[in-house]
mmCIF file of N, CA and C in Angstrom:
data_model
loop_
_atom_site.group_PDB
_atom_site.id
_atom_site.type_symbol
_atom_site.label_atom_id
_atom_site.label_comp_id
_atom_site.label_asym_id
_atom_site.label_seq_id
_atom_site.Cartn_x
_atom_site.Cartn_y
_atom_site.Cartn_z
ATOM 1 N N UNK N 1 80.207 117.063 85.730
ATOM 2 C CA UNK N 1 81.379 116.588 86.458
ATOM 3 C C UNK N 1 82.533 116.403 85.476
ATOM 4 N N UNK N 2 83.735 117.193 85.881
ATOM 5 C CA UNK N 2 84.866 116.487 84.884
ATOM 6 C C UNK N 2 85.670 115.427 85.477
ATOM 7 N N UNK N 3 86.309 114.467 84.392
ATOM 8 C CA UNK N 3 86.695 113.616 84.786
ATOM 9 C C UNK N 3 87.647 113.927 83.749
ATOM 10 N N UNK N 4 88.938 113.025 84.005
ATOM 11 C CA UNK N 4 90.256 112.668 82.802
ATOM 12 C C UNK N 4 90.334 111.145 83.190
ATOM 13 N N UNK N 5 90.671 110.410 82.636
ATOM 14 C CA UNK N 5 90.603 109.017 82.203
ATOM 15 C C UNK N 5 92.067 108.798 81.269
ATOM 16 N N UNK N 6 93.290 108.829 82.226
ATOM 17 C CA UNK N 6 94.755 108.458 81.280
ATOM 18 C C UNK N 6 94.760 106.819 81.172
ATOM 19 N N UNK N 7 95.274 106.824 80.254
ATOM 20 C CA UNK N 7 95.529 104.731 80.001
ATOM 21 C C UNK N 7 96.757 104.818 78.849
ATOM 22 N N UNK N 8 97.026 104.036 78.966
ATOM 23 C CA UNK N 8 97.913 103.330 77.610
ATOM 24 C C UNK N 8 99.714 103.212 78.384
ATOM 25 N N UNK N 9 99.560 103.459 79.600
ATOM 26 C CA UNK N 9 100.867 103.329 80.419
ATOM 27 C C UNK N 9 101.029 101.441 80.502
ATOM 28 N N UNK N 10 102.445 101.065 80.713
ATOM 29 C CA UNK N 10 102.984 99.340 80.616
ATOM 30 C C UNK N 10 104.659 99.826 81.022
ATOM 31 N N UNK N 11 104.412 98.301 80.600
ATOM 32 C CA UNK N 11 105.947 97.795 80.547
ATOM 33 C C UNK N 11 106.747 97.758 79.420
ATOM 34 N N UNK N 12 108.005 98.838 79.249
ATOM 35 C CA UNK N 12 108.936 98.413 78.003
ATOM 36 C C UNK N 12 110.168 98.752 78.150
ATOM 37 N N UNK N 13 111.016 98.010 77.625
ATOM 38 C CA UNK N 13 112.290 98.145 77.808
ATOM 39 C C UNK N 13 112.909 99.353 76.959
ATOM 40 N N UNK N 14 113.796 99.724 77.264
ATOM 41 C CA UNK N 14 114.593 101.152 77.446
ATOM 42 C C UNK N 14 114.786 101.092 75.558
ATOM 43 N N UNK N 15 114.470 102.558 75.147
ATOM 44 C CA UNK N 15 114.463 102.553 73.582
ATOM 45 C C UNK N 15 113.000 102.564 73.329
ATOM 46 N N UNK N 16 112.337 101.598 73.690
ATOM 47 C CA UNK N 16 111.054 101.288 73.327
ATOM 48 C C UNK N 16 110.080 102.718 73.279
ATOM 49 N N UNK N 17 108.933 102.744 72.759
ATOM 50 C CA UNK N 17 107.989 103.494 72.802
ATOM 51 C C UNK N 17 106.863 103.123 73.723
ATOM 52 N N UNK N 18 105.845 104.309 73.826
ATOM 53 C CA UNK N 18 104.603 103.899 74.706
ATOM 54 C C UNK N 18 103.874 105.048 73.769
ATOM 55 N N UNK N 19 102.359 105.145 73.611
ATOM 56 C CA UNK N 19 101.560 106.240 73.586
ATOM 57 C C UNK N 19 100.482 106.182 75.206
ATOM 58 N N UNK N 20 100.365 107.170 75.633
ATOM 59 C CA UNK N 20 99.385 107.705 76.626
ATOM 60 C C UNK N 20 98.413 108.143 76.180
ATOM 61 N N UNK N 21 96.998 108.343 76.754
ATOM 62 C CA UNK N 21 96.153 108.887 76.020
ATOM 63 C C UNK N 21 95.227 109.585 77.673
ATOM 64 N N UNK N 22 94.602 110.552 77.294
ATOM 65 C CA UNK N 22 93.946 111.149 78.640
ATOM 66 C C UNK N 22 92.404 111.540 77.719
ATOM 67 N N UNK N 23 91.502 111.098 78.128
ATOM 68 C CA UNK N 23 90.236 111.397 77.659
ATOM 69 C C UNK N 23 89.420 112.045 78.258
ATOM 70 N N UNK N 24 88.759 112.854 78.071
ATOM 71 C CA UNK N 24 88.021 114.703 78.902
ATOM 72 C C UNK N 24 86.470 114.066 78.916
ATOM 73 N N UNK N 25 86.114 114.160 80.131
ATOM 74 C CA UNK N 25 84.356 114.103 79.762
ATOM 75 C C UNK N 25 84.129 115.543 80.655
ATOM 76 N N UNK N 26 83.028 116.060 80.553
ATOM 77 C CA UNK N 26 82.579 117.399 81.216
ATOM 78 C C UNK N 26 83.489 118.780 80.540
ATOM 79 N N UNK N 27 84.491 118.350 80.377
ATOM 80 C CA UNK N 27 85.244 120.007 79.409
ATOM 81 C C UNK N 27 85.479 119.800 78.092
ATOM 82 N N UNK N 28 85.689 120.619 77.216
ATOM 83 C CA UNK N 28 86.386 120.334 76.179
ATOM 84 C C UNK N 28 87.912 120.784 75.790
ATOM 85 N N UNK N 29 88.879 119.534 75.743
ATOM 86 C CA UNK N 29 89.802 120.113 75.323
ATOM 87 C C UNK N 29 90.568 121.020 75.158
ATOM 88 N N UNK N 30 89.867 121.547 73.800
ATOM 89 C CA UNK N 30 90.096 122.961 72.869
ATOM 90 C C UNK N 30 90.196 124.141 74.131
ATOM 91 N N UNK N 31 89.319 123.964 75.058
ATOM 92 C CA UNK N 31 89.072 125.134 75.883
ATOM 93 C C UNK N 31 90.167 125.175 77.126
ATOM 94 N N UNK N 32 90.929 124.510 77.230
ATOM 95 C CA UNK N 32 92.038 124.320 78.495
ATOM 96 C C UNK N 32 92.953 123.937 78.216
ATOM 97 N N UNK N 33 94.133 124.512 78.903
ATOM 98 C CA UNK N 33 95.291 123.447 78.764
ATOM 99 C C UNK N 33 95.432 122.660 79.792
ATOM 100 N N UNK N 34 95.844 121.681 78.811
ATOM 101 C CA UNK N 34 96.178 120.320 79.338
ATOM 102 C C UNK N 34 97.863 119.723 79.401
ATOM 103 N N UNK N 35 97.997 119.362 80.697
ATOM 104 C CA UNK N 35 99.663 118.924 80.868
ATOM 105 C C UNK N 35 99.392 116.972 81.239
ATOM 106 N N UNK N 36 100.549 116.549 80.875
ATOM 107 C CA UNK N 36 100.831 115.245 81.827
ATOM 108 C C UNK N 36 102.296 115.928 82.673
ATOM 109 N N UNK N 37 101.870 114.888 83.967
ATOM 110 C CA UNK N 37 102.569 115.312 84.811
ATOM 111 C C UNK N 37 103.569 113.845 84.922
ATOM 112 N N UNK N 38 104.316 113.774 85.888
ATOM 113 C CA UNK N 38 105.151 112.078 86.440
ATOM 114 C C UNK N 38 105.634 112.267 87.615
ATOM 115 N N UNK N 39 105.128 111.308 88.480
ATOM 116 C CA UNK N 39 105.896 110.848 89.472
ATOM 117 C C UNK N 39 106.661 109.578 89.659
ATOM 118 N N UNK N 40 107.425 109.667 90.109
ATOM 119 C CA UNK N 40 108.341 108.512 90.544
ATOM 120 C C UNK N 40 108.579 108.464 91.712
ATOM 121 N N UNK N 41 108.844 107.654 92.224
ATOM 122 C CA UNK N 41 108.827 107.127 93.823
ATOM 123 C C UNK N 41 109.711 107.998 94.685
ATOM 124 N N UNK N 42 109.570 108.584 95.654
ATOM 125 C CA UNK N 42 110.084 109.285 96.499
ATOM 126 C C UNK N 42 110.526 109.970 95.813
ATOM 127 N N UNK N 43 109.930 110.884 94.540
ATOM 128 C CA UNK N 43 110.073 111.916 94.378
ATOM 129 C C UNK N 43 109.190 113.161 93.963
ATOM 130 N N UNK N 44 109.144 114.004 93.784
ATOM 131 C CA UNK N 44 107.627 115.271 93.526
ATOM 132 C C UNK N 44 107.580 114.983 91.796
ATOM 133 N N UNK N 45 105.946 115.147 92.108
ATOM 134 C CA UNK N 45 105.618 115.259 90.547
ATOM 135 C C UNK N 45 106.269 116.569 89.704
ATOM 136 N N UNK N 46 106.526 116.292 88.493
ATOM 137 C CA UNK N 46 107.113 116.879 87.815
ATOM 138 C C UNK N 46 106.070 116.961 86.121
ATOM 139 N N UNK N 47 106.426 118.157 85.426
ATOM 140 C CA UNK N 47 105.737 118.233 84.642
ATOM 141 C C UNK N 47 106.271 118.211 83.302
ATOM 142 N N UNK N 48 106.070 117.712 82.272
ATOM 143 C CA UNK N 48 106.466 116.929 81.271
ATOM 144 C C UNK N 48 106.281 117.510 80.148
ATOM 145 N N UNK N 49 104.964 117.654 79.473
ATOM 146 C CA UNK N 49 104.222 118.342 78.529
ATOM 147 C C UNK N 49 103.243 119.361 78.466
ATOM 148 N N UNK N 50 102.841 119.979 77.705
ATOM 149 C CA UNK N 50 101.472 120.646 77.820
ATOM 150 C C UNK N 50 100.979 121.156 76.146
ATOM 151 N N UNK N 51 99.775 121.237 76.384
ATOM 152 C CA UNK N 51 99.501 121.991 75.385
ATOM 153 C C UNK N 51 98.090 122.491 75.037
ATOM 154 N N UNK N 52 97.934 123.733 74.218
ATOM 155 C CA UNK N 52 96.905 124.680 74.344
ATOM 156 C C UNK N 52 96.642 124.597 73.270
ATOM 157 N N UNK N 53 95.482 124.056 72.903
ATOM 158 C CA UNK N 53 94.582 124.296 71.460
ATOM 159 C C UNK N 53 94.193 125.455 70.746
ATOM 160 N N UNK N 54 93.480 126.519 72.092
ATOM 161 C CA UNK N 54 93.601 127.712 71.671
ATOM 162 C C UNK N 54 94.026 128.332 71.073
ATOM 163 N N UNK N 55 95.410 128.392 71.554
ATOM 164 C CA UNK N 55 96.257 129.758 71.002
ATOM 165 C C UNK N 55 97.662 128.645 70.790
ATOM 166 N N UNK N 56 97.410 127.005 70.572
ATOM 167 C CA UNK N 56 98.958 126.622 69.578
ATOM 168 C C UNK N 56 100.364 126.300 70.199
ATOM 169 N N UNK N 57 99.906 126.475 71.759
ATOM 170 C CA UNK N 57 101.035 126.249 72.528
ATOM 171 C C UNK N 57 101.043 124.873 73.143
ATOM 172 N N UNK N 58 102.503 124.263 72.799
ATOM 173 C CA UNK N 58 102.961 123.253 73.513
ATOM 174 C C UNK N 58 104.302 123.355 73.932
ATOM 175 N N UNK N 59 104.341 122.426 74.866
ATOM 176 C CA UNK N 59 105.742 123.042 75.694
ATOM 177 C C UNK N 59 106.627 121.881 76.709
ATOM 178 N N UNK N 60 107.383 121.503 76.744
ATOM 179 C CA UNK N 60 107.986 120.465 77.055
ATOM 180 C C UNK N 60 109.251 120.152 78.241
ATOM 181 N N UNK N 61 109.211 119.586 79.164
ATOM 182 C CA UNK N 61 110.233 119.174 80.246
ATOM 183 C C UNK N 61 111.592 119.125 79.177
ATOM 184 N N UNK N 62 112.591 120.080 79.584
ATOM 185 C CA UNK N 62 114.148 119.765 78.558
ATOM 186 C C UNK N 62 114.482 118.120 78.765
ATOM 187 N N UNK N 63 114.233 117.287 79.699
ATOM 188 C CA UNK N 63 114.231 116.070 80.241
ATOM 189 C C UNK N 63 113.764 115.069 79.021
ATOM 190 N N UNK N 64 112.306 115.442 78.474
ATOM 191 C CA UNK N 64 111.995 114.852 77.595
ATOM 192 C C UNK N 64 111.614 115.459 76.169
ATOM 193 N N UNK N 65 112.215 116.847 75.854
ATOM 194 C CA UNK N 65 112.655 117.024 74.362
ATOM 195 C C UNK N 65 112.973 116.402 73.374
ATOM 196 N N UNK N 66 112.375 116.304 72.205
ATOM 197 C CA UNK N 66 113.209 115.521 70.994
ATOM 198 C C UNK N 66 112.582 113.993 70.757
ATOM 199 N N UNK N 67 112.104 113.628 72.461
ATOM 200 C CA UNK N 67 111.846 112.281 72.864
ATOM 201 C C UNK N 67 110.406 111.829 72.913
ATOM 202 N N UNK N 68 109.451 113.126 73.275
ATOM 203 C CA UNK N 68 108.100 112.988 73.523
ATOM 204 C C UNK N 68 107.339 114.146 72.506
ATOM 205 N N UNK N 69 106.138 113.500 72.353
ATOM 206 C CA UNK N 69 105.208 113.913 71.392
ATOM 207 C C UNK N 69 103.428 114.626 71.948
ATOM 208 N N UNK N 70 103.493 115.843 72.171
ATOM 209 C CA UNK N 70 102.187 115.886 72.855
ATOM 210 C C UNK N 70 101.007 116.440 71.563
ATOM 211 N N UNK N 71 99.760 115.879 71.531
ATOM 212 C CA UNK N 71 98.988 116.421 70.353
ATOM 213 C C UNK N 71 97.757 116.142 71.306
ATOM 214 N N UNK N 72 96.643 116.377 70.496
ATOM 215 C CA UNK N 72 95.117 116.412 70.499
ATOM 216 C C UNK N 72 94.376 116.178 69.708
ATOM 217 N N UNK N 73 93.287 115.355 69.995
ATOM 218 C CA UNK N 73 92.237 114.891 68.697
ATOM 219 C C UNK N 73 90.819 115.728 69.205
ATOM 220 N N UNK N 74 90.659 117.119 68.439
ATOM 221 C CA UNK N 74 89.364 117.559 69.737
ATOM 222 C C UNK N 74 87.939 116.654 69.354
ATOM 223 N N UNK N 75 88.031 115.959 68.155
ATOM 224 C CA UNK N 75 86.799 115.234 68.197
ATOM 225 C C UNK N 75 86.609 114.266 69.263
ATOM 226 N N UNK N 76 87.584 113.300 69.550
ATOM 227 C CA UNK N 76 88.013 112.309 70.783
ATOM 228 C C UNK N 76 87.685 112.899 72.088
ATOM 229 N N UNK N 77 87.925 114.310 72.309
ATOM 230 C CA UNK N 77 88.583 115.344 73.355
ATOM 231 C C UNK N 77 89.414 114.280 73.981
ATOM 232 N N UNK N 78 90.315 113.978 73.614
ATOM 233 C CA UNK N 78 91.822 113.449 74.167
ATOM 234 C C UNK N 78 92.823 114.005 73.746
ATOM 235 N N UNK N 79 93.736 113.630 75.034
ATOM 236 C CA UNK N 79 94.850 114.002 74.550
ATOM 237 C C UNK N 79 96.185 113.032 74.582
ATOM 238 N N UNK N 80 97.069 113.274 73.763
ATOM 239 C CA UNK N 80 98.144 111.949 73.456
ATOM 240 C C UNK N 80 99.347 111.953 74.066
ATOM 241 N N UNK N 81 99.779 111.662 74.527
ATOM 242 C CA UNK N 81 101.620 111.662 75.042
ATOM 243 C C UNK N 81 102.786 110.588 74.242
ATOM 244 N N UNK N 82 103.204 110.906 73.153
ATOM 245 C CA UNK N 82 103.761 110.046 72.188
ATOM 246 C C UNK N 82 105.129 110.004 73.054
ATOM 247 N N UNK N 83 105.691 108.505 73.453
ATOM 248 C CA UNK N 83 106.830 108.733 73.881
ATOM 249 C C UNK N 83 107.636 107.548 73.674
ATOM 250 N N UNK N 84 108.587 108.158 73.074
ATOM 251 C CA UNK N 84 109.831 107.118 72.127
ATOM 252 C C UNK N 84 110.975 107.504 72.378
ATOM 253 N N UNK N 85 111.909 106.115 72.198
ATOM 254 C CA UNK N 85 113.474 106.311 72.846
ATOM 255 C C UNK N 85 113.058 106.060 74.623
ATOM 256 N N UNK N 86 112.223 106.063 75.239
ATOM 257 C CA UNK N 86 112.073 105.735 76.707
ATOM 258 C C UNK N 86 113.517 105.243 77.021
ATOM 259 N N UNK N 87 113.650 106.012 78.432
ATOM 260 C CA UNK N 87 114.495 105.573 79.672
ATOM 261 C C UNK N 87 114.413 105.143 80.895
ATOM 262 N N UNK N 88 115.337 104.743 81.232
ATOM 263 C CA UNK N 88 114.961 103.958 82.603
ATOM 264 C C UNK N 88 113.763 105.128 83.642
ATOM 265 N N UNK N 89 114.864 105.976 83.282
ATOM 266 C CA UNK N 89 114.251 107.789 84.253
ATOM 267 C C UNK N 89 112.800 108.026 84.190
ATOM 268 N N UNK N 90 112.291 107.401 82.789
ATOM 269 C CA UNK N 90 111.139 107.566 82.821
ATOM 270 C C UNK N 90 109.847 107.515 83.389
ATOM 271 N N UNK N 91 110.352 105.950 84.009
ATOM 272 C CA UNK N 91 109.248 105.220 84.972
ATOM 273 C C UNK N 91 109.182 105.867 86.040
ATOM 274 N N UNK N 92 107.460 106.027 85.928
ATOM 275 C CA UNK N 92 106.638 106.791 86.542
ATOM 276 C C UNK N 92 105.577 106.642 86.568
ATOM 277 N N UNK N 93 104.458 107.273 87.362
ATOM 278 C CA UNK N 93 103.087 107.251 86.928
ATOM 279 C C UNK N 93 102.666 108.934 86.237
ATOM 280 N N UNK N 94 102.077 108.747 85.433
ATOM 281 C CA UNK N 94 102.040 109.562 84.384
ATOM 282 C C UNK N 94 100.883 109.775 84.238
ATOM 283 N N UNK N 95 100.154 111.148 84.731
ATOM 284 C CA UNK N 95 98.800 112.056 85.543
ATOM 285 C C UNK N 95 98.945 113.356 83.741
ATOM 286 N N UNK N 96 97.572 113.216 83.752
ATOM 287 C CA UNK N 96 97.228 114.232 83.061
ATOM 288 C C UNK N 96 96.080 115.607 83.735
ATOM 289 N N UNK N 97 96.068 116.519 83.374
ATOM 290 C CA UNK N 97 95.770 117.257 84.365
ATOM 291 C C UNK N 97 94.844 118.522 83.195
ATOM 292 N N UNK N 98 94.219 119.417 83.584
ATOM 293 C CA UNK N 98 93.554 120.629 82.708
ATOM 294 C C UNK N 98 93.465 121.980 83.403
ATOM 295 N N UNK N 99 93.992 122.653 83.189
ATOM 296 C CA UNK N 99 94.101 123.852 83.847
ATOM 297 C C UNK N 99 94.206 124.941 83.069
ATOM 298 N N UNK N 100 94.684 126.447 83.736
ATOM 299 C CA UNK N 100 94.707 127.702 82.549
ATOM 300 C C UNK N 100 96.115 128.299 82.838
ATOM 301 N N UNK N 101 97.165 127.746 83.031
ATOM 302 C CA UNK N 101 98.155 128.619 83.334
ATOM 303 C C UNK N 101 98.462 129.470 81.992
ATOM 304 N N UNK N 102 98.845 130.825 82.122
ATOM 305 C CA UNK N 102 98.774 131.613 81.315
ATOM 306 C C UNK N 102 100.532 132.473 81.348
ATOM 307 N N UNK N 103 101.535 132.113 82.174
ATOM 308 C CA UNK N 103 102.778 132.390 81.519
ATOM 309 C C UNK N 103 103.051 131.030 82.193
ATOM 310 N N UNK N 104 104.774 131.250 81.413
ATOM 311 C CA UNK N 104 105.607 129.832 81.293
ATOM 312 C C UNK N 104 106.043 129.475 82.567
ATOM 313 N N UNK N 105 106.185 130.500 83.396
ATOM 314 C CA UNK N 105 106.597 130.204 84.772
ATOM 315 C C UNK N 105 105.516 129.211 85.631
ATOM 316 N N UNK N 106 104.344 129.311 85.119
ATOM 317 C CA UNK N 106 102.916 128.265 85.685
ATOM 318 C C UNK N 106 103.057 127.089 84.813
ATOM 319 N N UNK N 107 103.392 126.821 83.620
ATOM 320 C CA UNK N 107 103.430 125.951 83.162
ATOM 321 C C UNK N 107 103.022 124.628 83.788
ATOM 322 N N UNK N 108 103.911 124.682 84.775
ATOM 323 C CA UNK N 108 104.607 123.010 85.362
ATOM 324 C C UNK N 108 104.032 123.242 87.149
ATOM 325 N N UNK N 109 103.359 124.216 87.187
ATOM 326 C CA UNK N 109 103.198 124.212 88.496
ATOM 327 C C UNK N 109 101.618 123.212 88.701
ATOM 328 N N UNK N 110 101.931 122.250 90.010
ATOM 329 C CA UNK N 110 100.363 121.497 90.133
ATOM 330 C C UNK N 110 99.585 121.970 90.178
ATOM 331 N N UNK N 111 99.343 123.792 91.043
ATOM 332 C CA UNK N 111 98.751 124.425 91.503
ATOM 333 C C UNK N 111 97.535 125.499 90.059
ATOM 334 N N UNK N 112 98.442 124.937 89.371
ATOM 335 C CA UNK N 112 97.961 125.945 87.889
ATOM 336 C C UNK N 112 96.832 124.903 86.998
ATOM 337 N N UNK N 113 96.450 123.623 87.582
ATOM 338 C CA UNK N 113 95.625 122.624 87.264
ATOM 339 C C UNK N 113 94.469 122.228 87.858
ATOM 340 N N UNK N 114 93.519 122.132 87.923
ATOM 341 C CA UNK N 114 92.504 122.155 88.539
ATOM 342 C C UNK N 114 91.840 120.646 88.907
ATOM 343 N N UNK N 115 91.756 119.681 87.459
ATOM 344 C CA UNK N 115 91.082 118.683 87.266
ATOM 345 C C UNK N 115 92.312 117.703 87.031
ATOM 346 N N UNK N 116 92.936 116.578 87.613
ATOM 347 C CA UNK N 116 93.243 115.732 87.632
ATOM 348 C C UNK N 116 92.568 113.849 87.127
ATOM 349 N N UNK N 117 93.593 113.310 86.481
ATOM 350 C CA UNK N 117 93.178 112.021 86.113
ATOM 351 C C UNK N 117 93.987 111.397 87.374
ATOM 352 N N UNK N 118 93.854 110.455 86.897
ATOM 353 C CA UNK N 118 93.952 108.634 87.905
ATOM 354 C C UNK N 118 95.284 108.629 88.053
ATOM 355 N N UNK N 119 96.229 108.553 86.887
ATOM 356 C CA UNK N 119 97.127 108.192 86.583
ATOM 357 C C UNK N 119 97.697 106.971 85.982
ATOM 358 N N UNK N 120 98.615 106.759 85.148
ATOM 359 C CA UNK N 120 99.090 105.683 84.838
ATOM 360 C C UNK N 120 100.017 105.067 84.589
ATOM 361 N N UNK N 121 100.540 103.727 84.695
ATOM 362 C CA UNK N 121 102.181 103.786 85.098
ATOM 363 C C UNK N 121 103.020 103.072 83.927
ATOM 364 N N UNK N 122 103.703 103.984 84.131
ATOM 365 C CA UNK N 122 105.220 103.640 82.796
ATOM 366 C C UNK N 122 105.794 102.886 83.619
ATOM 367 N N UNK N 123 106.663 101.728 83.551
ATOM 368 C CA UNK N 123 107.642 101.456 83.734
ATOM 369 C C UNK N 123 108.900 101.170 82.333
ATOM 370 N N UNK N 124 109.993 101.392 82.420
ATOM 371 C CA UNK N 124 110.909 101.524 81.337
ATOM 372 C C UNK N 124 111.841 100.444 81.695
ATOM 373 N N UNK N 125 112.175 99.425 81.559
ATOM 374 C CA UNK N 125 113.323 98.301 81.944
ATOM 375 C C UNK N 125 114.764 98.959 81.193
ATOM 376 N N UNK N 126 115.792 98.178 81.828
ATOM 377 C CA UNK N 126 117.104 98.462 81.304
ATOM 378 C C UNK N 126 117.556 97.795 80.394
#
């Protein structure tokens, strides 16, 4: 059975940092890519990060460029969402996901993910 297990989502005021973390039981890592996704209230999830162990690819929402940090520990099989400078915009609940999309146009699509986590929630104060 796979499961993802995201945590490390809170409360911080705007500037502040958070790390996310999404932990894999049943797959490994290395073998899928993995995105976090975000929703925010009355609006569609949107996709944020990703990245492929495989073949070295990570890839990022222009939204949160410059600002967010995506890596992998494959011993852990987790994966990290480093995110600093936070904005209000941010707050969300923040879903990690494993899938194979294979061009950039799938990237960000839900449909290109198979295995979903819980989710977990950012909030960013002003």
């Amino acid at each position: 059975e796979v499961q993802l297990q995201a945590s490390g989502g809170g409360l911080v005021q705007a500037g502040g940092s958070l790390r996310l973390s999404c932990t894999a039981s049943g797959i490994a890592v290395d073998d899928y890519v993995l995105g976090w996704f975000r929703q925010a209230p009355g609006r569609k999830r949107e996709g944020v990060s990703l990245i492929s162990n495989s073949d070295g690819r990570t890839y990022y929402a222009d939204s949160v460029k410059g600002r967010f940090t995506i890596s992998s520990d494959n011993v852990k099989n987790t994966v990290y969402l480093q995110m600093n400078n936070l904005k209000p915009e941010d707050t969300a609940v923040y879903y990690c996901a494993s899938g194979d999309p294979q061009v950039s146009g799938a990237y960000f699509l839900t449909e290109s993910y198979d295995y979903w986590g819980q989710g977990t929630l950012v909030t960013v104060s002003s």
